[in-house]
Amino acid sequence: MNPKLALLSNGRKLSYAEYGAPDGHPVLLLHGLVGSVISEGMEEQLAGIPLRVLTLARPGYGASDYFEMSCVADWPRQVKPFLDDLGLHSFDVYAISAGAPYGYALAAFYPDRVRAVYVNSGIPAVCLPEVLACYSPQEAALYARWREMSRQEIGREVYESYLPQFSEKVRQRRDFVDSMGGSLENIGQEARLQEAPWGFDLAQVQCPVILAHGTADTEVPYAGMAETAKRLPQAKVISLDGEGHVSPAVTASLMAICFRRNCACG
């Protein structure tokens, strides 16, 4: 699978890949902090499904050009040419972990296009004090410290904290290589924009939002997700007892719901 390139509003290139059925209902797949549009096993996993799945790489990931965004709301503004060129006038969003804010932004800016948002272990709205309070004091202090650092400095710090969690074999995978390459400004920007004001109100997300989250998630606290869900007018929370961050059980549960709603698959 070779990624394709599209132009954004600012003239920069967006890398994306397509899976599934070309004539199926479109679903935009937004990766997490570590992710790739051509992750190992994705082609086999999505082969034969009756949906048109499009995976998008955010700025600086994989072959996507890096460019600075001032807030999460810059994302839907920049990708509009991509949506128009591919005829994406009605689609769903499946957002993983750090991809969640960008999924909410698409729904807030394009309510006539986004039919539903599916959130897998999504980063909550840490830009809101009530949500950030669900994190440990150490984690909250880290977000505050990042306000005074450059995106590259934040990226380096995130990279060095992530390295001990992964084996050398995992570091060679496409997900890791496409995420942690270059100057690391991309992951630094991801971390910075999570805590900065997002540029829209969650109340603007009027479509159904299904949030699947493990109660034992040590990366994204369940309480933060629950606090965020209160602000989404049509939120439905799927709690999975004892499951961790983006666990196979969380993923399978959410994918099954997405397939049933879009394909009448059971």
mmCIF file with all atom_site columns, N, CA and C in Angstrom, residues 151-209:
data_model
loop_
_atom_site.group_PDB
_atom_site.id
_atom_site.type_symbol
_atom_site.label_atom_id
_atom_site.label_alt_id
_atom_site.label_comp_id
_atom_site.label_asym_id
_atom_site.label_entity_id
_atom_site.label_seq_id
_atom_site.pdbx_PDB_ins_code
_atom_site.Cartn_x
_atom_site.Cartn_y
_atom_site.Cartn_z
_atom_site.occupancy
_atom_site.B_iso_or_equiv
_atom_site.pdbx_formal_charge
_atom_site.auth_seq_id
_atom_site.auth_comp_id
_atom_site.auth_asym_id
_atom_site.auth_atom_id
_atom_site.pdbx_PDB_model_num
ATOM 1   N N  . ARG A 1 151 ? 7.852   23.640 20.066 1.00 0.00 ? 151 ARG A N  1
ATOM 2   C CA . ARG A 1 151 ? 7.312   22.356 19.643 1.00 0.00 ? 151 ARG A CA 1
ATOM 3   C C  . ARG A 1 151 ? 8.406   21.300 19.525 1.00 0.00 ? 151 ARG A C  1
ATOM 4   N N  . GLN A 1 152 ? 9.576   21.694 19.057 1.00 0.00 ? 152 GLN A N  1
ATOM 5   C CA . GLN A 1 152 ? 10.675  20.744 18.923 1.00 0.00 ? 152 GLN A CA 1
ATOM 6   C C  . GLN A 1 152 ? 11.150  20.265 20.298 1.00 0.00 ? 152 GLN A C  1
ATOM 7   N N  . GLU A 1 153 ? 11.215  21.164 21.259 1.00 0.00 ? 153 GLU A N  1
ATOM 8   C CA . GLU A 1 153 ? 11.623  20.785 22.616 1.00 0.00 ? 153 GLU A CA 1
ATOM 9   C C  . GLU A 1 153 ? 10.615  19.834 23.252 1.00 0.00 ? 153 GLU A C  1
ATOM 10  N N  . ILE A 1 154 ? 9.334   20.128 23.057 1.00 0.00 ? 154 ILE A N  1
ATOM 11  C CA . ILE A 1 154 ? 8.299   19.237 23.580 1.00 0.00 ? 154 ILE A CA 1
ATOM 12  C C  . ILE A 1 154 ? 8.398   17.876 22.913 1.00 0.00 ? 154 ILE A C  1
ATOM 13  N N  . GLY A 1 155 ? 8.576   17.876 21.588 1.00 0.00 ? 155 GLY A N  1
ATOM 14  C CA . GLY A 1 155 ? 8.679   16.620 20.855 1.00 0.00 ? 155 GLY A CA 1
ATOM 15  C C  . GLY A 1 155 ? 9.826   15.771 21.350 1.00 0.00 ? 155 GLY A C  1
ATOM 16  N N  . ARG A 1 156 ? 10.973  16.386 21.590 1.00 0.00 ? 156 ARG A N  1
ATOM 17  C CA . ARG A 1 156 ? 12.124  15.644 22.098 1.00 0.00 ? 156 ARG A CA 1
ATOM 18  C C  . ARG A 1 156 ? 11.828  15.046 23.461 1.00 0.00 ? 156 ARG A C  1
ATOM 19  N N  . GLU A 1 157 ? 11.160  15.808 24.318 1.00 0.00 ? 157 GLU A N  1
ATOM 20  C CA . GLU A 1 157 ? 10.842  15.305 25.645 1.00 0.00 ? 157 GLU A CA 1
ATOM 21  C C  . GLU A 1 157 ? 9.850   14.141 25.576 1.00 0.00 ? 157 GLU A C  1
ATOM 22  N N  . VAL A 1 158 ? 8.826   14.272 24.730 1.00 0.00 ? 158 VAL A N  1
ATOM 23  C CA . VAL A 1 158 ? 7.855   13.192 24.572 1.00 0.00 ? 158 VAL A CA 1
ATOM 24  C C  . VAL A 1 158 ? 8.543   11.956 23.999 1.00 0.00 ? 158 VAL A C  1
ATOM 25  N N  . TYR A 1 159 ? 9.402   12.168 23.017 1.00 0.00 ? 159 TYR A N  1
ATOM 26  C CA . TYR A 1 159 ? 10.126  11.056 22.377 1.00 0.00 ? 159 TYR A CA 1
ATOM 27  C C  . TYR A 1 159 ? 10.967  10.305 23.398 1.00 0.00 ? 159 TYR A C  1
ATOM 28  N N  . GLU A 1 160 ? 11.715  11.026 24.201 1.00 0.00 ? 160 GLU A N  1
ATOM 29  C CA . GLU A 1 160 ? 12.591  10.376 25.174 1.00 0.00 ? 160 GLU A CA 1
ATOM 30  C C  . GLU A 1 160 ? 11.812  9.666  26.275 1.00 0.00 ? 160 GLU A C  1
ATOM 31  N N  . SER A 1 161 ? 10.618  10.158 26.579 1.00 0.00 ? 161 SER A N  1
ATOM 32  C CA . SER A 1 161 ? 9.801   9.472  27.585 1.00 0.00 ? 161 SER A CA 1
ATOM 33  C C  . SER A 1 161 ? 9.119   8.243  27.009 1.00 0.00 ? 161 SER A C  1
ATOM 34  N N  . TYR A 1 162 ? 8.883   8.246  25.689 1.00 0.00 ? 162 TYR A N  1
ATOM 35  C CA . TYR A 1 162 ? 8.230   7.111  25.031 1.00 0.00 ? 162 TYR A CA 1
ATOM 36  C C  . TYR A 1 162 ? 9.201   5.965  24.766 1.00 0.00 ? 162 TYR A C  1
ATOM 37  N N  . LEU A 1 163 ? 10.456  6.284  24.468 1.00 0.00 ? 163 LEU A N  1
ATOM 38  C CA . LEU A 1 163 ? 11.414  5.254  24.064 1.00 0.00 ? 163 LEU A CA 1
ATOM 39  C C  . LEU A 1 163 ? 11.481  4.062  25.018 1.00 0.00 ? 163 LEU A C  1
ATOM 40  N N  . PRO A 1 164 ? 11.560  4.269  26.341 1.00 0.00 ? 164 PRO A N  1
ATOM 41  C CA . PRO A 1 164 ? 11.685  3.120  27.239 1.00 0.00 ? 164 PRO A CA 1
ATOM 42  C C  . PRO A 1 164 ? 10.482  2.171  27.202 1.00 0.00 ? 164 PRO A C  1
ATOM 43  N N  . GLN A 1 165 ? 9.361   2.628  26.678 1.00 0.00 ? 165 GLN A N  1
ATOM 44  C CA . GLN A 1 165 ? 8.159   1.798  26.667 1.00 0.00 ? 165 GLN A CA 1
ATOM 45  C C  . GLN A 1 165 ? 8.149   0.801  25.503 1.00 0.00 ? 165 GLN A C  1
ATOM 46  N N  . PHE A 1 166 ? 9.045   0.968  24.532 1.00 0.00 ? 166 PHE A N  1
ATOM 47  C CA . PHE A 1 166 ? 8.994   0.162  23.322 1.00 0.00 ? 166 PHE A CA 1
ATOM 48  C C  . PHE A 1 166 ? 10.286  -0.611 23.112 1.00 0.00 ? 166 PHE A C  1
ATOM 49  N N  . SER A 1 167 ? 10.135  -1.814 22.618 1.00 0.00 ? 167 SER A N  1
ATOM 50  C CA . SER A 1 167 ? 11.296  -2.625 22.262 1.00 0.00 ? 167 SER A CA 1
ATOM 51  C C  . SER A 1 167 ? 11.909  -2.107 20.965 1.00 0.00 ? 167 SER A C  1
ATOM 52  N N  . GLU A 1 168 ? 13.132  -2.550 20.679 1.00 0.00 ? 168 GLU A N  1
ATOM 53  C CA . GLU A 1 168 ? 13.785  -2.147 19.437 1.00 0.00 ? 168 GLU A CA 1
ATOM 54  C C  . GLU A 1 168 ? 12.978  -2.597 18.230 1.00 0.00 ? 168 GLU A C  1
ATOM 55  N N  . LYS A 1 169 ? 12.346  -3.760 18.323 1.00 0.00 ? 169 LYS A N  1
ATOM 56  C CA . LYS A 1 169 ? 11.534  -4.270 17.210 1.00 0.00 ? 169 LYS A CA 1
ATOM 57  C C  . LYS A 1 169 ? 10.361  -3.338 16.931 1.00 0.00 ? 169 LYS A C  1
ATOM 58  N N  . VAL A 1 170 ? 9.705   -2.874 17.989 1.00 0.00 ? 170 VAL A N  1
ATOM 59  C CA . VAL A 1 170 ? 8.564   -1.970 17.819 1.00 0.00 ? 170 VAL A CA 1
ATOM 60  C C  . VAL A 1 170 ? 9.023   -0.638 17.214 1.00 0.00 ? 170 VAL A C  1
ATOM 61  N N  . ARG A 1 171 ? 10.210  -0.186 17.598 1.00 0.00 ? 171 ARG A N  1
ATOM 62  C CA . ARG A 1 171 ? 10.712  1.095  17.085 1.00 0.00 ? 171 ARG A CA 1
ATOM 63  C C  . ARG A 1 171 ? 10.991  1.058  15.590 1.00 0.00 ? 171 ARG A C  1
ATOM 64  N N  . GLN A 1 172 ? 11.104  -0.137 15.040 1.00 0.00 ? 172 GLN A N  1
ATOM 65  C CA . GLN A 1 172 ? 11.333  -0.280 13.609 1.00 0.00 ? 172 GLN A CA 1
ATOM 66  C C  . GLN A 1 172 ? 10.026  -0.350 12.816 1.00 0.00 ? 172 GLN A C  1
ATOM 67  N N  . ARG A 1 173 ? 8.902   -0.439 13.518 1.00 0.00 ? 173 ARG A N  1
ATOM 68  C CA . ARG A 1 173 ? 7.616   -0.528 12.829 1.00 0.00 ? 173 ARG A CA 1
ATOM 69  C C  . ARG A 1 173 ? 7.259   0.798  12.169 1.00 0.00 ? 173 ARG A C  1
ATOM 70  N N  . ARG A 1 174 ? 6.422   0.697  11.144 1.00 0.00 ? 174 ARG A N  1
ATOM 71  C CA . ARG A 1 174 ? 6.060   1.887  10.378 1.00 0.00 ? 174 ARG A CA 1
ATOM 72  C C  . ARG A 1 174 ? 5.373   2.938  11.257 1.00 0.00 ? 174 ARG A C  1
ATOM 73  N N  . ASP A 1 175 ? 4.528   2.521  12.187 1.00 0.00 ? 175 ASP A N  1
ATOM 74  C CA . ASP A 1 175 ? 3.855   3.456  13.081 1.00 0.00 ? 175 ASP A CA 1
ATOM 75  C C  . ASP A 1 175 ? 4.861   4.363  13.774 1.00 0.00 ? 175 ASP A C  1
ATOM 76  N N  . PHE A 1 176 ? 5.891   3.742  14.334 1.00 0.00 ? 176 PHE A N  1
ATOM 77  C CA . PHE A 1 176 ? 6.875   4.493  15.105 1.00 0.00 ? 176 PHE A CA 1
ATOM 78  C C  . PHE A 1 176 ? 7.730   5.367  14.199 1.00 0.00 ? 176 PHE A C  1
ATOM 79  N N  . VAL A 1 177 ? 8.180   4.808  13.087 1.00 0.00 ? 177 VAL A N  1
ATOM 80  C CA . VAL A 1 177 ? 9.044   5.552  12.166 1.00 0.00 ? 177 VAL A CA 1
ATOM 81  C C  . VAL A 1 177 ? 8.322   6.768  11.599 1.00 0.00 ? 177 VAL A C  1
ATOM 82  N N  . ASP A 1 178 ? 7.062   6.615  11.191 1.00 0.00 ? 178 ASP A N  1
ATOM 83  C CA . ASP A 1 178 ? 6.309   7.726  10.598 1.00 0.00 ? 178 ASP A CA 1
ATOM 84  C C  . ASP A 1 178 ? 5.948   8.793  11.622 1.00 0.00 ? 178 ASP A C  1
ATOM 85  N N  . SER A 1 179 ? 5.945   8.430  12.900 1.00 0.00 ? 179 SER A N  1
ATOM 86  C CA . SER A 1 179 ? 5.565   9.374  13.950 1.00 0.00 ? 179 SER A CA 1
ATOM 87  C C  . SER A 1 179 ? 6.762   10.102 14.542 1.00 0.00 ? 179 SER A C  1
ATOM 88  N N  . MET A 1 180 ? 7.855   9.378  14.699 1.00 0.00 ? 180 MET A N  1
ATOM 89  C CA . MET A 1 180 ? 8.999   9.880  15.465 1.00 0.00 ? 180 MET A CA 1
ATOM 90  C C  . MET A 1 180 ? 10.198  10.220 14.588 1.00 0.00 ? 180 MET A C  1
ATOM 91  N N  . GLY A 1 181 ? 9.960   10.620 13.358 1.00 0.00 ? 181 GLY A N  1
ATOM 92  C CA . GLY A 1 181 ? 11.049  10.986 12.468 1.00 0.00 ? 181 GLY A CA 1
ATOM 93  C C  . GLY A 1 181 ? 11.294  12.481 12.478 1.00 0.00 ? 181 GLY A C  1
ATOM 94  N N  . GLY A 1 182 ? 12.302  12.896 11.742 1.00 0.00 ? 182 GLY A N  1
ATOM 95  C CA . GLY A 1 182 ? 12.565  14.321 11.571 1.00 0.00 ? 182 GLY A CA 1
ATOM 96  C C  . GLY A 1 182 ? 12.929  15.024 12.861 1.00 0.00 ? 182 GLY A C  1
ATOM 97  N N  . SER A 1 183 ? 12.460  16.252 13.000 1.00 0.00 ? 183 SER A N  1
ATOM 98  C CA . SER A 1 183 ? 12.824  17.086 14.147 1.00 0.00 ? 183 SER A CA 1
ATOM 99  C C  . SER A 1 183 ? 11.888  16.907 15.331 1.00 0.00 ? 183 SER A C  1
ATOM 100 N N  . LEU A 1 184 ? 10.881  16.060 15.184 1.00 0.00 ? 184 LEU A N  1
ATOM 101 C CA . LEU A 1 184 ? 9.918   15.749 16.250 1.00 0.00 ? 184 LEU A CA 1
ATOM 102 C C  . LEU A 1 184 ? 8.966   16.907 16.539 1.00 0.00 ? 184 LEU A C  1
ATOM 103 N N  . GLU A 1 185 ? 8.943   17.912 15.667 1.00 0.00 ? 185 GLU A N  1
ATOM 104 C CA . GLU A 1 185 ? 7.990   19.011 15.857 1.00 0.00 ? 185 GLU A CA 1
ATOM 105 C C  . GLU A 1 185 ? 6.555   18.523 15.783 1.00 0.00 ? 185 GLU A C  1
ATOM 106 N N  . ASN A 1 186 ? 6.331   17.455 15.013 1.00 0.00 ? 186 ASN A N  1
ATOM 107 C CA . ASN A 1 186 ? 4.958   16.976 14.842 1.00 0.00 ? 186 ASN A CA 1
ATOM 108 C C  . ASN A 1 186 ? 4.363   16.500 16.157 1.00 0.00 ? 186 ASN A C  1
ATOM 109 N N  . ILE A 1 187 ? 5.093   15.653 16.895 1.00 0.00 ? 187 ILE A N  1
ATOM 110 C CA . ILE A 1 187 ? 4.534   15.170 18.166 1.00 0.00 ? 187 ILE A CA 1
ATOM 111 C C  . ILE A 1 187 ? 4.558   16.267 19.225 1.00 0.00 ? 187 ILE A C  1
ATOM 112 N N  . GLY A 1 188 ? 5.510   17.204 19.103 1.00 0.00 ? 188 GLY A N  1
ATOM 113 C CA . GLY A 1 188 ? 5.505   18.339 20.012 1.00 0.00 ? 188 GLY A CA 1
ATOM 114 C C  . GLY A 1 188 ? 4.274   19.203 19.810 1.00 0.00 ? 188 GLY A C  1
ATOM 115 N N  . GLN A 1 189 ? 3.897   19.397 18.544 1.00 0.00 ? 189 GLN A N  1
ATOM 116 C CA . GLN A 1 189 ? 2.682   20.160 18.252 1.00 0.00 ? 189 GLN A CA 1
ATOM 117 C C  . GLN A 1 189 ? 1.444   19.442 18.764 1.00 0.00 ? 189 GLN A C  1
ATOM 118 N N  . GLU A 1 190 ? 1.402   18.125 18.594 1.00 0.00 ? 190 GLU A N  1
ATOM 119 C CA . GLU A 1 190 ? 0.262   17.351 19.094 1.00 0.00 ? 190 GLU A CA 1
ATOM 120 C C  . GLU A 1 190 ? 0.065   17.609 20.587 1.00 0.00 ? 190 GLU A C  1
ATOM 121 N N  . ALA A 1 191 ? 1.157   17.522 21.360 1.00 0.00 ? 191 ALA A N  1
ATOM 122 C CA . ALA A 1 191 ? 1.069   17.713 22.809 1.00 0.00 ? 191 ALA A CA 1
ATOM 123 C C  . ALA A 1 191 ? 0.681   19.142 23.154 1.00 0.00 ? 191 ALA A C  1
ATOM 124 N N  . ARG A 1 192 ? 1.259   20.109 22.447 1.00 0.00 ? 192 ARG A N  1
ATOM 125 C CA . ARG A 1 192 ? 0.962   21.519 22.725 1.00 0.00 ? 192 ARG A CA 1
ATOM 126 C C  . ARG A 1 192 ? -0.510  21.830 22.463 1.00 0.00 ? 192 ARG A C  1
ATOM 127 N N  . LEU A 1 193 ? -1.052  21.344 21.348 1.00 0.00 ? 193 LEU A N  1
ATOM 128 C CA . LEU A 1 193 ? -2.421  21.704 20.977 1.00 0.00 ? 193 LEU A CA 1
ATOM 129 C C  . LEU A 1 193 ? -3.473  21.000 21.824 1.00 0.00 ? 193 LEU A C  1
ATOM 130 N N  . GLN A 1 194 ? -3.102  19.909 22.479 1.00 0.00 ? 194 GLN A N  1
ATOM 131 C CA . GLN A 1 194 ? -4.073  19.236 23.344 1.00 0.00 ? 194 GLN A CA 1
ATOM 132 C C  . GLN A 1 194 ? -4.511  20.151 24.482 1.00 0.00 ? 194 GLN A C  1
ATOM 133 N N  . GLU A 1 195 ? -3.561  20.863 25.065 1.00 0.00 ? 195 GLU A N  1
ATOM 134 C CA . GLU A 1 195 ? -3.862  21.668 26.249 1.00 0.00 ? 195 GLU A CA 1
ATOM 135 C C  . GLU A 1 195 ? -4.252  23.097 25.908 1.00 0.00 ? 195 GLU A C  1
ATOM 136 N N  . ALA A 1 196 ? -3.842  23.591 24.737 1.00 0.00 ? 196 ALA A N  1
ATOM 137 C CA . ALA A 1 196 ? -4.204  24.949 24.328 1.00 0.00 ? 196 ALA A CA 1
ATOM 138 C C  . ALA A 1 196 ? -5.692  24.992 23.967 1.00 0.00 ? 196 ALA A C  1
ATOM 139 N N  . PRO A 1 197 ? -6.335  26.153 24.043 1.00 0.00 ? 197 PRO A N  1
ATOM 140 C CA . PRO A 1 197 ? -7.741  26.246 23.613 1.00 0.00 ? 197 PRO A CA 1
ATOM 141 C C  . PRO A 1 197 ? -7.917  25.677 22.211 1.00 0.00 ? 197 PRO A C  1
ATOM 142 N N  . TRP A 1 198 ? -8.923  24.836 22.028 1.00 0.00 ? 198 TRP A N  1
ATOM 143 C CA . TRP A 1 198 ? -9.076  24.114 20.765 1.00 0.00 ? 198 TRP A CA 1
ATOM 144 C C  . TRP A 1 198 ? -9.624  24.977 19.637 1.00 0.00 ? 198 TRP A C  1
ATOM 145 N N  . GLY A 1 199 ? -10.261 26.103 19.966 1.00 0.00 ? 199 GLY A N  1
ATOM 146 C CA . GLY A 1 199 ? -10.777 26.982 18.919 1.00 0.00 ? 199 GLY A CA 1
ATOM 147 C C  . GLY A 1 199 ? -12.225 26.717 18.540 1.00 0.00 ? 199 GLY A C  1
ATOM 148 N N  . PHE A 1 200 ? -12.902 25.857 19.300 1.00 0.00 ? 200 PHE A N  1
ATOM 149 C CA . PHE A 1 200 ? -14.328 25.601 19.103 1.00 0.00 ? 200 PHE A CA 1
ATOM 150 C C  . PHE A 1 200 ? -14.868 25.029 20.406 1.00 0.00 ? 200 PHE A C  1
ATOM 151 N N  . ASP A 1 201 ? -16.187 24.994 20.518 1.00 0.00 ? 201 ASP A N  1
ATOM 152 C CA . ASP A 1 201 ? -16.847 24.473 21.712 1.00 0.00 ? 201 ASP A CA 1
ATOM 153 C C  . ASP A 1 201 ? -17.369 23.073 21.434 1.00 0.00 ? 201 ASP A C  1
ATOM 154 N N  . LEU A 1 202 ? -17.191 22.169 22.375 1.00 0.00 ? 202 LEU A N  1
ATOM 155 C CA . LEU A 1 202 ? -17.679 20.803 22.184 1.00 0.00 ? 202 LEU A CA 1
ATOM 156 C C  . LEU A 1 202 ? -19.187 20.758 21.977 1.00 0.00 ? 202 LEU A C  1
ATOM 157 N N  . ALA A 1 203 ? -19.898 21.769 22.442 1.00 0.00 ? 203 ALA A N  1
ATOM 158 C CA . ALA A 1 203 ? -21.350 21.819 22.235 1.00 0.00 ? 203 ALA A CA 1
ATOM 159 C C  . ALA A 1 203 ? -21.696 21.957 20.760 1.00 0.00 ? 203 ALA A C  1
ATOM 160 N N  . GLN A 1 204 ? -20.726 22.371 19.935 1.00 0.00 ? 204 GLN A N  1
ATOM 161 C CA . GLN A 1 204 ? -20.955 22.480 18.493 1.00 0.00 ? 204 GLN A CA 1
ATOM 162 C C  . GLN A 1 204 ? -20.986 21.109 17.813 1.00 0.00 ? 204 GLN A C  1
ATOM 163 N N  . VAL A 1 205 ? -20.524 20.074 18.497 1.00 0.00 ? 205 VAL A N  1
ATOM 164 C CA . VAL A 1 205 ? -20.514 18.725 17.927 1.00 0.00 ? 205 VAL A CA 1
ATOM 165 C C  . VAL A 1 205 ? -21.904 18.129 18.118 1.00 0.00 ? 205 VAL A C  1
ATOM 166 N N  . GLN A 1 206 ? -22.752 18.270 17.120 1.00 0.00 ? 206 GLN A N  1
ATOM 167 C CA . GLN A 1 206 ? -24.155 17.897 17.253 1.00 0.00 ? 206 GLN A CA 1
ATOM 168 C C  . GLN A 1 206 ? -24.452 16.463 16.806 1.00 0.00 ? 206 GLN A C  1
ATOM 169 N N  . CYS A 1 207 ? -23.505 15.806 16.161 1.00 0.00 ? 207 CYS A N  1
ATOM 170 C CA . CYS A 1 207 ? -23.755 14.439 15.702 1.00 0.00 ? 207 CYS A CA 1
ATOM 171 C C  . CYS A 1 207 ? -23.530 13.443 16.843 1.00 0.00 ? 207 CYS A C  1
ATOM 172 N N  . PRO A 1 208 ? -23.986 12.196 16.685 1.00 0.00 ? 208 PRO A N  1
ATOM 173 C CA . PRO A 1 208 ? -23.696 11.174 17.700 1.00 0.00 ? 208 PRO A CA 1
ATOM 174 C C  . PRO A 1 208 ? -22.191 10.955 17.853 1.00 0.00 ? 208 PRO A C  1
ATOM 175 N N  . VAL A 1 209 ? -21.743 10.838 19.090 1.00 0.00 ? 209 VAL A N  1
ATOM 176 C CA . VAL A 1 209 ? -20.346 10.540 19.392 1.00 0.00 ? 209 VAL A CA 1
ATOM 177 C C  . VAL A 1 209 ? -20.316 9.314  20.287 1.00 0.00 ? 209 VAL A C  1
#
